Amino acid sequence: MDAAVQELVDSLPQGVVVTTPAALDKYRYDWTRDPRVGMPVAAVRAETAEQVQTTVRWAARHGVGVVPRGAGTSLSGGSMAVDGCVVLSLERMRAVEVDTTARVAVAEPGALNVEVKRAAGEHGLWYPPDPSSYEICSIGGNVATNAGGLCCVKYGVTTDYVLGMDVVLADGTLVTLGGPRIKDVAGLPLLKLFVGSEGTLGIVTRVVLRLLPEQQPRSTVVATFPTVAAAATAVVGLGRTVRASMVELMDNAAICIVEDHRPMGLDRGAGALLLVQTDAPGAAREDEPAAITAVCELAGATEVVATDDPDESEMLIEARRLFFTAAEARGSIMPEDVGVPVPLLPDLLAAIAAVAREHRVEIPVVAHAGDGNTHPIIVVDRSDPDSQARCALAFDAVMAAAISLGGTITGEHGVGRLKAAALPAQLGPDVMELTRRVKAALDPQGILNPGVIT
Amino acid sequence: MDAAVQELVDSLPQGVVVTTPAALDKYRYDWTRDPRVGMPVAAVRAETAEQVQTTVRWAARHGVGVVPRGAGTSLSGGSMAVDGCVVLSLERMRAVEVDTTARVAVAEPGALNVEVKRAAGEHGLWYPPDPSSYEICSIGGNVATNAGGLCCVKYGVTTDYVLGMDVVLADGTLVTLGGPRIKDVAGLPLLKLFVGSEGTLGIVTRVVLRLLPEQQPRSTVVATFPTVAAAATAVVGLGRTVRASMVELMDNAAICIVEDHRPMGLDRGAGALLLVQTDAPGAAREDEPAAITAVCELAGATEVVATDDPDESEMLIEARRLFFTAAEARGSIMPEDVGVPVPLLPDLLAAIAAVAREHRVEIPVVAHAGDGNTHPIIVVDRSDPDSQARCALAFDAVMAAAISLGGTITGEHGVGRLKAAALPAQLGPDVMELTRRVKAALDPQGILNPGVIT
């Protein structure tokens, strides 16, 4: 073993560091399963903030890259290993404590999103952000990517809930930013700078999260539209009239893929489905579904079904839940998460359909439509080099389409390594230069999550 | 006139720059009316982003400090002039445009908060952040301080509504960050770094603000408590059960000052008043006031009055509205905005009362109690040097009390120049060092709002 690696092993308790190829295999890949993944020299399974500091100090001394890793569910290559790096896994730092009077959860980064939700729920409280992967993704990863989800159309994204954090900087210093205070503007907003920085500026070892009272029961409305444009008109109308807690869209390709996978009577001729929920309290649960239905019908919905029964709600949104399983049944998937201003959703979906035709690939789309954030899912046959090549071109073309509509290459997954090459086209040279200046100020050696963002 | 100043005058259209002492007087002071204010060499009343760039480039060339100024309503000395600086007033950049389909307002920094609200309201939309000064403060200043207000207990603060901005950096480069996209995590969260940076990192020339559907009618509950501790217990209980849109507290000193100013039958023996509003939609307006009343009674309220009549609501919260006028009638006021975790409100208020006794000053307190953010108002007799000295000591002691309770020296006004000396005690040396590194990366010459924060 390399002398530097031996030094790392010796500086941490037994069992914290692994270095064998077999043991490292678990820490190399994230959910992109990207074949360009590198081979780390070690993986540290830190148990404390001090061990994170020890690891980062060692990395700084030896100029070794540090790839932080929560649950490894990144969809943008944010937690895949690079050659010669050390993977810093936070999987063992999983404590969650709830302070009911301050109404916060204090969580370690390896805790899963669902574990935070569950701990809050035990006290009648609620942690809203709900990425689709909430049962398997870590809260540290959520903070690193400023993760979104389905209810953020009403309740906001991760950054809106982060009140404080402990973060280990590139030289191993641990700083505490913010705390269990709901309002605090003392000093530069450094806390906000770390949320969504994808592990490139520091490694979060503890996070203080704002909680809300438990969510009220939800009512569900599902509307069928002849065209995506009609559905988008409804989305704009909804945004102006009600505060829906979920506004999801499935395009025709997504509907057909689900119906192929499990026939459930979806309309294969529909241009789009909208799945809308409201959690308005008390008797307003009767008013809002009516308002949602009216907006959808005005926009040209051909069929609208509404229910306030929880079981029936689940059935109605089953198609949306099944989508990823249905898509994966057709091949490997390359999920994107491009976004545009809400009114441009039809233009983006038309552009994506054109990309699919041009490159002869399947690209069904589901979208957090209320936020203008779409998930075009490129279905790739990994055993076919031609399919892979066409999908790679389509992946870039979808991002280019979003940028050309004044949109973003990533609404919630992060830039990671997979989208880093596309970032300058969105941000332009001046913002990239600003990005590099901030990165250099905080991580002059460039050891934190190298290759991500910049 | 100095040759450098002449160069500035010549580089901008006639009437944009003023340099005479009489003309500059208007641009020297902010609402702190601090006598330590400096004398600028010029004030630029920019009409366009290009003129802002010209001014900043000139300042960078000559190493002159730039003090940005919206409406000059800073309560922390954030927009008071320093000697030899140029004041960059944005008062002439006031355009507001509303895009109803993207549901955003695009505003120039000099537009008043109320003008943004009004423009949104004309389209049935709503810009929530509502600092008490919303009728006279600028949106640029709101962005610079990440301003809060009364409804942010439910609706969040300024940063939650800023989707995009144009900002002129310290070298005169104009960059565009974000845009009318609700979700966008592409790159470092630089947009968030500028919101609340108090003009020390760049000068905002255009901002894209998220709008919501119009607020629903509000119901109001006013509860009288024997002690501040009982009121704080109610605040904690409210936070766990309802999503109130306003949770304001007045302590005994504040109640008495209002009652002195205009007898309105307030209970001079009360420990605290809570003024709570809910804007739950539809029939829930009937459920929530009942829930709020129950929580207050459980916490020991001696009297609870509720109404859903808008006029009666206004009457009930009249005491809160009158407070600042009543306090100003007793002398000059030095408003603070210290905050603590919500459950520690009684401890903070007890500490403030002790400071008032020790330094023989009046310090009534009103608080955005739901956020743990208080406004202790130090009443000072500016004609009495002894009063001024005691008040200055009390001002620092109140901040020290907040810090010792794990709180913040500023919940919404910003650090400005008045609280800069107290900031290291809250943040500690490592966070101050991080602050300086970020500042140096973005403004190496230190020309932007010198003396603020760092």
PDB file of C-alpha atoms in Angstrom, chain A residues 99-103 123-125 145-150 152-157 159-160 167 169 171 173-177 180-190 192-198 200-201 210-214 216 235-236 238-243 280-284 287-288 337 339-343 368 370-373 406-415 423 426-427 430-431 434-439 441-444 453, chain B residues 99-103 123-125 145-150 152-157 159-160 167 169 171 173-177 180-190 192-198 200-201 210-214 216 235-236 238-243 280-284 287-288 337 339-343 368 370-373 406-415 423 426-427 430-431 434-439 441-444 453:
ATOM      1  CA  ASP A  99     -36.353  19.434  18.887  1.00  0.00           C
ATOM      2  CA  THR A 100     -40.104  19.885  19.103  1.00  0.00           C
ATOM      3  CA  THR A 101     -40.084  23.308  20.753  1.00  0.00           C
ATOM      4  CA  ALA A 102     -37.611  24.869  18.308  1.00  0.00           C
ATOM      5  CA  ARG A 103     -39.375  22.809  15.611  1.00  0.00           C
ATOM      6  CA  HIS A 123     -43.776  14.302  16.894  1.00  0.00           C
ATOM      7  CA  GLY A 124     -46.589  15.416  14.598  1.00  0.00           C
ATOM      8  CA  LEU A 125     -44.136  17.444  12.513  1.00  0.00           C
ATOM      9  CA  THR A 145     -27.799  19.255  -4.556  1.00  0.00           C
ATOM     10  CA  ASN A 146     -30.492  21.505  -3.072  1.00  0.00           C
ATOM     11  CA  ALA A 147     -32.872  18.693  -3.883  1.00  0.00           C
ATOM     12  CA  GLY A 148     -36.434  19.329  -4.947  1.00  0.00           C
ATOM     13  CA  GLY A 149     -39.340  16.940  -5.253  1.00  0.00           C
ATOM     14  CA  LEU A 150     -43.059  16.779  -5.814  1.00  0.00           C
ATOM     15  CA  CYS A 152     -41.902  21.816  -3.634  1.00  0.00           C
ATOM     16  CA  VAL A 153     -44.328  23.542  -5.982  1.00  0.00           C
ATOM     17  CA  LYS A 154     -46.015  24.671  -2.773  1.00  0.00           C
ATOM     18  CA  TYR A 155     -43.427  24.043  -0.069  1.00  0.00           C
ATOM     19  CA  GLY A 156     -40.118  24.961  -1.662  1.00  0.00           C
ATOM     20  CA  VAL A 157     -36.857  23.088  -1.991  1.00  0.00           C
ATOM     21  CA  THR A 159     -32.464  25.306   0.802  1.00  0.00           C
ATOM     22  CA  ASP A 160     -35.726  26.728   2.173  1.00  0.00           C
ATOM     23  CA  VAL A 167     -19.304  22.060   7.378  1.00  0.00           C
ATOM     24  CA  LEU A 169     -13.771  23.255   4.744  1.00  0.00           C
ATOM     25  CA  ASP A 171      -8.303  22.816   4.931  1.00  0.00           C
ATOM     26  CA  THR A 173     -11.511  23.546   9.550  1.00  0.00           C
ATOM     27  CA  LEU A 174     -15.017  22.868  10.831  1.00  0.00           C
ATOM     28  CA  VAL A 175     -17.327  25.884  10.862  1.00  0.00           C
ATOM     29  CA  THR A 176     -20.873  26.210  12.128  1.00  0.00           C
ATOM     30  CA  LEU A 177     -23.176  28.347   9.984  1.00  0.00           C
ATOM     31  CA  PRO A 180     -32.016  26.773  15.003  1.00  0.00           C
ATOM     32  CA  ARG A 181     -33.042  30.378  14.298  1.00  0.00           C
ATOM     33  CA  ILE A 182     -35.697  30.952  11.709  1.00  0.00           C
ATOM     34  CA  LYS A 183     -34.456  34.402  10.727  1.00  0.00           C
ATOM     35  CA  ASP A 184     -30.791  35.349  10.793  1.00  0.00           C
ATOM     36  CA  VAL A 185     -29.109  37.741   8.358  1.00  0.00           C
ATOM     37  CA  ALA A 186     -25.890  38.278  10.310  1.00  0.00           C
ATOM     38  CA  GLY A 187     -23.008  38.311   7.838  1.00  0.00           C
ATOM     39  CA  LEU A 188     -22.741  37.080   4.272  1.00  0.00           C
ATOM     40  CA  PRO A 189     -25.275  34.343   3.428  1.00  0.00           C
ATOM     41  CA  LEU A 190     -22.583  31.645   3.537  1.00  0.00           C
ATOM     42  CA  LYS A 192     -26.945  29.395   1.408  1.00  0.00           C
ATOM     43  CA  LEU A 193     -23.693  29.211  -0.562  1.00  0.00           C
ATOM     44  CA  PHE A 194     -23.080  25.668   0.671  1.00  0.00           C
ATOM     45  CA  VAL A 195     -26.605  24.368  -0.022  1.00  0.00           C
ATOM     46  CA  GLY A 196     -26.431  23.172  -3.616  1.00  0.00           C
ATOM     47  CA  SER A 197     -22.639  23.447  -3.897  1.00  0.00           C
ATOM     48  CA  GLU A 198     -22.455  19.690  -4.580  1.00  0.00           C
ATOM     49  CA  THR A 200     -17.235  21.293  -4.019  1.00  0.00           C
ATOM     50  CA  LEU A 201     -16.847  23.890  -1.255  1.00  0.00           C
ATOM     51  CA  ARG A 210     -36.823  23.547   9.753  1.00  0.00           C
ATOM     52  CA  LEU A 211     -39.976  21.501  10.277  1.00  0.00           C
ATOM     53  CA  LEU A 212     -43.636  22.330   9.664  1.00  0.00           C
ATOM     54  CA  PRO A 213     -46.813  21.061  11.266  1.00  0.00           C
ATOM     55  CA  GLU A 214     -47.954  17.749   9.774  1.00  0.00           C
ATOM     56  CA  GLN A 216     -53.110  17.981   6.000  1.00  0.00           C
ATOM     57  CA  VAL A 235     -50.623  24.652 -15.148  1.00  0.00           C
ATOM     58  CA  VAL A 236     -50.296  28.417 -15.658  1.00  0.00           C
ATOM     59  CA  LEU A 238     -53.464  26.727 -11.505  1.00  0.00           C
ATOM     60  CA  GLY A 239     -50.435  28.752 -10.454  1.00  0.00           C
ATOM     61  CA  ARG A 240     -52.546  31.885 -10.482  1.00  0.00           C
ATOM     62  CA  THR A 241     -55.537  30.554  -8.579  1.00  0.00           C
ATOM     63  CA  VAL A 242     -54.690  27.827  -6.067  1.00  0.00           C
ATOM     64  CA  ARG A 243     -51.661  26.721  -4.111  1.00  0.00           C
ATOM     65  CA  ALA A 280     -55.649  22.987   1.884  1.00  0.00           C
ATOM     66  CA  PRO A 281     -56.774  22.630   5.480  1.00  0.00           C
ATOM     67  CA  GLY A 282     -60.249  21.897   6.788  1.00  0.00           C
ATOM     68  CA  ALA A 283     -63.270  22.508   4.659  1.00  0.00           C
ATOM     69  CA  ALA A 284     -61.172  24.182   1.928  1.00  0.00           C
ATOM     70  CA  ASP A 287     -63.333  24.201  -2.411  1.00  0.00           C
ATOM     71  CA  GLU A 288     -59.931  23.680  -4.010  1.00  0.00           C
ATOM     72  CA  ASP A 337     -34.009  17.223 -15.226  1.00  0.00           C
ATOM     73  CA  GLY A 339     -36.333  23.155 -16.671  1.00  0.00           C
ATOM     74  CA  VAL A 340     -37.832  26.228 -18.280  1.00  0.00           C
ATOM     75  CA  PRO A 341     -40.145  29.057 -17.239  1.00  0.00           C
ATOM     76  CA  VAL A 342     -43.539  27.395 -16.774  1.00  0.00           C
ATOM     77  CA  PRO A 343     -45.227  28.962 -19.847  1.00  0.00           C
ATOM     78  CA  HIS A 368     -42.910  18.682 -11.885  1.00  0.00           C
ATOM     79  CA  GLY A 370     -45.855  23.543 -11.578  1.00  0.00           C
ATOM     80  CA  ASP A 371     -42.142  24.361 -11.315  1.00  0.00           C
ATOM     81  CA  GLY A 372     -41.366  24.023 -15.028  1.00  0.00           C
ATOM     82  CA  ASN A 373     -38.974  21.211 -14.108  1.00  0.00           C
ATOM     83  CA  GLY A 406     -33.920  30.397 -21.398  1.00  0.00           C
ATOM     84  CA  GLY A 407     -34.023  27.331 -19.194  1.00  0.00           C
ATOM     85  CA  THR A 408     -31.667  25.300 -17.067  1.00  0.00           C
ATOM     86  CA  ILE A 409     -29.755  22.067 -17.613  1.00  0.00           C
ATOM     87  CA  THR A 410     -30.649  20.931 -14.103  1.00  0.00           C
ATOM     88  CA  GLY A 411     -33.589  21.781 -11.891  1.00  0.00           C
ATOM     89  CA  GLU A 412     -32.812  19.476  -8.998  1.00  0.00           C
ATOM     90  CA  HIS A 413     -30.242  16.734  -9.694  1.00  0.00           C
ATOM     91  CA  GLY A 414     -27.207  18.964  -9.824  1.00  0.00           C
ATOM     92  CA  VAL A 415     -24.509  19.464 -12.449  1.00  0.00           C
ATOM     93  CA  LEU A 423     -22.698  24.327 -17.793  1.00  0.00           C
ATOM     94  CA  GLN A 426     -25.987  28.028 -19.750  1.00  0.00           C
ATOM     95  CA  LEU A 427     -24.059  30.362 -17.454  1.00  0.00           C
ATOM     96  CA  ASP A 430     -18.564  35.767 -16.771  1.00  0.00           C
ATOM     97  CA  VAL A 431     -20.613  33.627 -14.386  1.00  0.00           C
ATOM     98  CA  LEU A 434     -17.245  34.133 -10.874  1.00  0.00           C
ATOM     99  CA  THR A 435     -17.817  30.455 -10.062  1.00  0.00           C
ATOM    100  CA  ARG A 436     -14.116  29.703 -10.374  1.00  0.00           C
ATOM    101  CA  ARG A 437     -13.226  32.663  -8.153  1.00  0.00           C
ATOM    102  CA  VAL A 438     -15.525  31.464  -5.371  1.00  0.00           C
ATOM    103  CA  LYS A 439     -14.272  27.892  -5.747  1.00  0.00           C
ATOM    104  CA  ALA A 441     -11.290  31.169  -2.538  1.00  0.00           C
ATOM    105  CA  LEU A 442     -12.733  28.216  -0.637  1.00  0.00           C
ATOM    106  CA  ASP A 443     -10.793  25.315  -2.121  1.00  0.00           C
ATOM    107  CA  PRO A 444      -7.563  26.681  -3.596  1.00  0.00           C
ATOM    108  CA  ILE A 453     -19.502  21.851 -11.581  1.00  0.00           C
TER     109      ILE A 453
ATOM    110  CA  ASP B  99     -45.280  38.539 -16.326  1.00  0.00           C
ATOM    111  CA  THR B 100     -48.541  36.849 -15.425  1.00  0.00           C
ATOM    112  CA  THR B 101     -47.884  33.555 -17.185  1.00  0.00           C
ATOM    113  CA  ALA B 102     -44.422  33.033 -15.699  1.00  0.00           C
ATOM    114  CA  ARG B 103     -45.876  34.516 -12.492  1.00  0.00           C
ATOM    115  CA  HIS B 123     -53.019  41.013 -11.940  1.00  0.00           C
ATOM    116  CA  GLY B 124     -54.479  39.154  -8.966  1.00  0.00           C
ATOM    117  CA  LEU B 125     -50.995  38.180  -7.829  1.00  0.00           C
ATOM    118  CA  THR B 145     -30.661  42.781   3.439  1.00  0.00           C
ATOM    119  CA  ASN B 146     -32.762  39.684   2.709  1.00  0.00           C
ATOM    120  CA  ALA B 147     -35.586  41.589   4.348  1.00  0.00           C
ATOM    121  CA  GLY B 148     -38.258  39.874   6.400  1.00  0.00           C
ATOM    122  CA  GLY B 149     -41.547  41.171   7.685  1.00  0.00           C
ATOM    123  CA  LEU B 150     -44.751  40.116   9.337  1.00  0.00           C
ATOM    124  CA  CYS B 152     -42.695  35.629   6.653  1.00  0.00           C
ATOM    125  CA  VAL B 153     -43.600  33.343   9.541  1.00  0.00           C
ATOM    126  CA  LYS B 154     -45.688  31.544   6.923  1.00  0.00           C
ATOM    127  CA  TYR B 155     -44.392  32.853   3.610  1.00  0.00           C
ATOM    128  CA  GLY B 156     -40.649  33.163   4.081  1.00  0.00           C
ATOM    129  CA  VAL B 157     -38.252  36.035   3.511  1.00  0.00           C
ATOM    130  CA  THR B 159     -34.423  35.239  -0.592  1.00  0.00           C
ATOM    131  CA  ASP B 160     -37.283  32.758  -0.986  1.00  0.00           C
ATOM    132  CA  VAL B 167     -25.716  42.324 -10.621  1.00  0.00           C
ATOM    133  CA  LEU B 169     -19.572  43.162  -9.831  1.00  0.00           C
ATOM    134  CA  ASP B 171     -14.879  45.383 -11.625  1.00  0.00           C
ATOM    135  CA  THR B 173     -18.886  43.388 -15.107  1.00  0.00           C
ATOM    136  CA  LEU B 174     -22.635  42.799 -15.238  1.00  0.00           C
ATOM    137  CA  VAL B 175     -23.703  39.204 -14.740  1.00  0.00           C
ATOM    138  CA  THR B 176     -27.149  37.643 -14.892  1.00  0.00           C
ATOM    139  CA  LEU B 177     -27.865  34.981 -12.285  1.00  0.00           C
ATOM    140  CA  PRO B 180     -37.795  33.276 -14.321  1.00  0.00           C
ATOM    141  CA  ARG B 181     -37.306  29.580 -13.548  1.00  0.00           C
ATOM    142  CA  ILE B 182     -38.710  28.286 -10.287  1.00  0.00           C
ATOM    143  CA  LYS B 183     -36.161  25.505  -9.922  1.00  0.00           C
ATOM    144  CA  ASP B 184     -32.586  25.824 -11.116  1.00  0.00           C
ATOM    145  CA  VAL B 185     -29.553  24.246  -9.443  1.00  0.00           C
ATOM    146  CA  ALA B 186     -27.075  24.710 -12.297  1.00  0.00           C
ATOM    147  CA  GLY B 187     -23.744  25.769 -10.808  1.00  0.00           C
ATOM    148  CA  LEU B 188     -22.855  27.206  -7.422  1.00  0.00           C
ATOM    149  CA  PRO B 189     -25.786  28.991  -5.708  1.00  0.00           C
ATOM    150  CA  LEU B 190     -24.302  32.402  -6.493  1.00  0.00           C
ATOM    151  CA  LYS B 192     -28.312  33.189  -3.028  1.00  0.00           C
ATOM    152  CA  LEU B 193     -24.875  34.549  -2.118  1.00  0.00           C
ATOM    153  CA  PHE B 194     -25.891  38.015  -3.296  1.00  0.00           C
ATOM    154  CA  VAL B 195     -29.248  38.126  -1.514  1.00  0.00           C
ATOM    155  CA  GLY B 196     -28.412  39.482   1.928  1.00  0.00           C
ATOM    156  CA  SER B 197     -24.860  40.502   1.055  1.00  0.00           C
ATOM    157  CA  GLU B 198     -25.729  44.139   1.839  1.00  0.00           C
ATOM    158  CA  THR B 200     -20.694  44.312  -0.336  1.00  0.00           C
ATOM    159  CA  LEU B 201     -20.326  41.858  -3.238  1.00  0.00           C
ATOM    160  CA  ARG B 210     -41.601  34.977  -7.700  1.00  0.00           C
ATOM    161  CA  LEU B 211     -45.256  35.837  -7.151  1.00  0.00           C
ATOM    162  CA  LEU B 212     -48.065  33.875  -5.512  1.00  0.00           C
ATOM    163  CA  PRO B 213     -51.815  33.937  -6.013  1.00  0.00           C
ATOM    164  CA  GLU B 214     -53.475  36.752  -4.061  1.00  0.00           C
ATOM    165  CA  GLN B 216     -56.885  35.034   1.051  1.00  0.00           C
ATOM    166  CA  VAL B 235     -46.106  30.683  20.115  1.00  0.00           C
ATOM    167  CA  VAL B 236     -44.410  27.279  20.290  1.00  0.00           C
ATOM    168  CA  LEU B 238     -49.049  27.612  17.374  1.00  0.00           C
ATOM    169  CA  GLY B 239     -45.977  26.643  15.364  1.00  0.00           C
ATOM    170  CA  ARG B 240     -46.809  22.984  15.842  1.00  0.00           C
ATOM    171  CA  THR B 241     -50.506  23.141  15.012  1.00  0.00           C
ATOM    172  CA  VAL B 242     -51.418  25.860  12.509  1.00  0.00           C
ATOM    173  CA  ARG B 243     -49.673  27.809   9.795  1.00  0.00           C
ATOM    174  CA  ALA B 280     -56.245  29.689   5.484  1.00  0.00           C
ATOM    175  CA  PRO B 281     -58.465  29.459   2.414  1.00  0.00           C
ATOM    176  CA  GLY B 282     -62.199  28.915   2.260  1.00  0.00           C
ATOM    177  CA  ALA B 283     -64.066  27.438   5.170  1.00  0.00           C
ATOM    178  CA  ALA B 284     -60.818  26.722   7.053  1.00  0.00           C
ATOM    179  CA  ASP B 287     -61.442  26.225  11.821  1.00  0.00           C
ATOM    180  CA  GLU B 288     -58.100  27.921  12.351  1.00  0.00           C
ATOM    181  CA  ASP B 337     -33.708  43.183  15.570  1.00  0.00           C
ATOM    182  CA  GLY B 339     -33.378  36.923  17.343  1.00  0.00           C
ATOM    183  CA  VAL B 340     -33.207  33.598  19.154  1.00  0.00           C
ATOM    184  CA  PRO B 341     -34.643  30.113  18.716  1.00  0.00           C
ATOM    185  CA  VAL B 342     -38.380  30.515  19.385  1.00  0.00           C
ATOM    186  CA  PRO B 343     -38.438  28.646  22.732  1.00  0.00           C
ATOM    187  CA  HIS B 368     -42.183  38.697  14.981  1.00  0.00           C
ATOM    188  CA  GLY B 370     -43.298  33.130  15.330  1.00  0.00           C
ATOM    189  CA  ASP B 371     -39.784  33.562  13.917  1.00  0.00           C
ATOM    190  CA  GLY B 372     -38.078  34.343  17.248  1.00  0.00           C
ATOM    191  CA  ASN B 373     -37.158  37.725  15.797  1.00  0.00           C
ATOM    192  CA  GLY B 406     -27.413  31.142  20.743  1.00  0.00           C
ATOM    193  CA  GLY B 407     -29.177  33.897  18.852  1.00  0.00           C
ATOM    194  CA  THR B 408     -28.381  36.447  16.189  1.00  0.00           C
ATOM    195  CA  ILE B 409     -27.582  40.162  16.325  1.00  0.00           C
ATOM    196  CA  THR B 410     -29.797  40.757  13.295  1.00  0.00           C
ATOM    197  CA  GLY B 411     -32.815  38.854  12.037  1.00  0.00           C
ATOM    198  CA  GLU B 412     -33.754  41.131   9.159  1.00  0.00           C
ATOM    199  CA  HIS B 413     -32.150  44.612   9.216  1.00  0.00           C
ATOM    200  CA  GLY B 414     -28.643  43.511   8.290  1.00  0.00           C
ATOM    201  CA  VAL B 415     -25.284  44.093   9.955  1.00  0.00           C
ATOM    202  CA  LEU B 423     -20.451  40.386  14.253  1.00  0.00           C
ATOM    203  CA  GLN B 426     -21.567  35.915  16.913  1.00  0.00           C
ATOM    204  CA  LEU B 427     -19.763  34.228  14.033  1.00  0.00           C
ATOM    205  CA  ASP B 430     -13.257  30.922  11.448  1.00  0.00           C
ATOM    206  CA  VAL B 431     -16.510  32.137   9.905  1.00  0.00           C
ATOM    207  CA  LEU B 434     -14.389  32.581   5.512  1.00  0.00           C
ATOM    208  CA  THR B 435     -16.358  35.813   5.109  1.00  0.00           C
ATOM    209  CA  ARG B 436     -13.200  37.765   4.325  1.00  0.00           C
ATOM    210  CA  ARG B 437     -12.087  35.157   1.799  1.00  0.00           C
ATOM    211  CA  VAL B 438     -15.383  35.381  -0.099  1.00  0.00           C
ATOM    212  CA  LYS B 439     -15.330  39.173   0.067  1.00  0.00           C
ATOM    213  CA  ALA B 441     -12.552  36.913  -4.064  1.00  0.00           C
ATOM    214  CA  LEU B 442     -15.389  39.117  -5.277  1.00  0.00           C
ATOM    215  CA  ASP B 443     -14.165  42.571  -4.284  1.00  0.00           C
ATOM    216  CA  PRO B 444     -10.388  42.430  -3.937  1.00  0.00           C
ATOM    217  CA  ILE B 453     -20.268  43.451   7.506  1.00  0.00           C
TER     218      ILE B 453
END
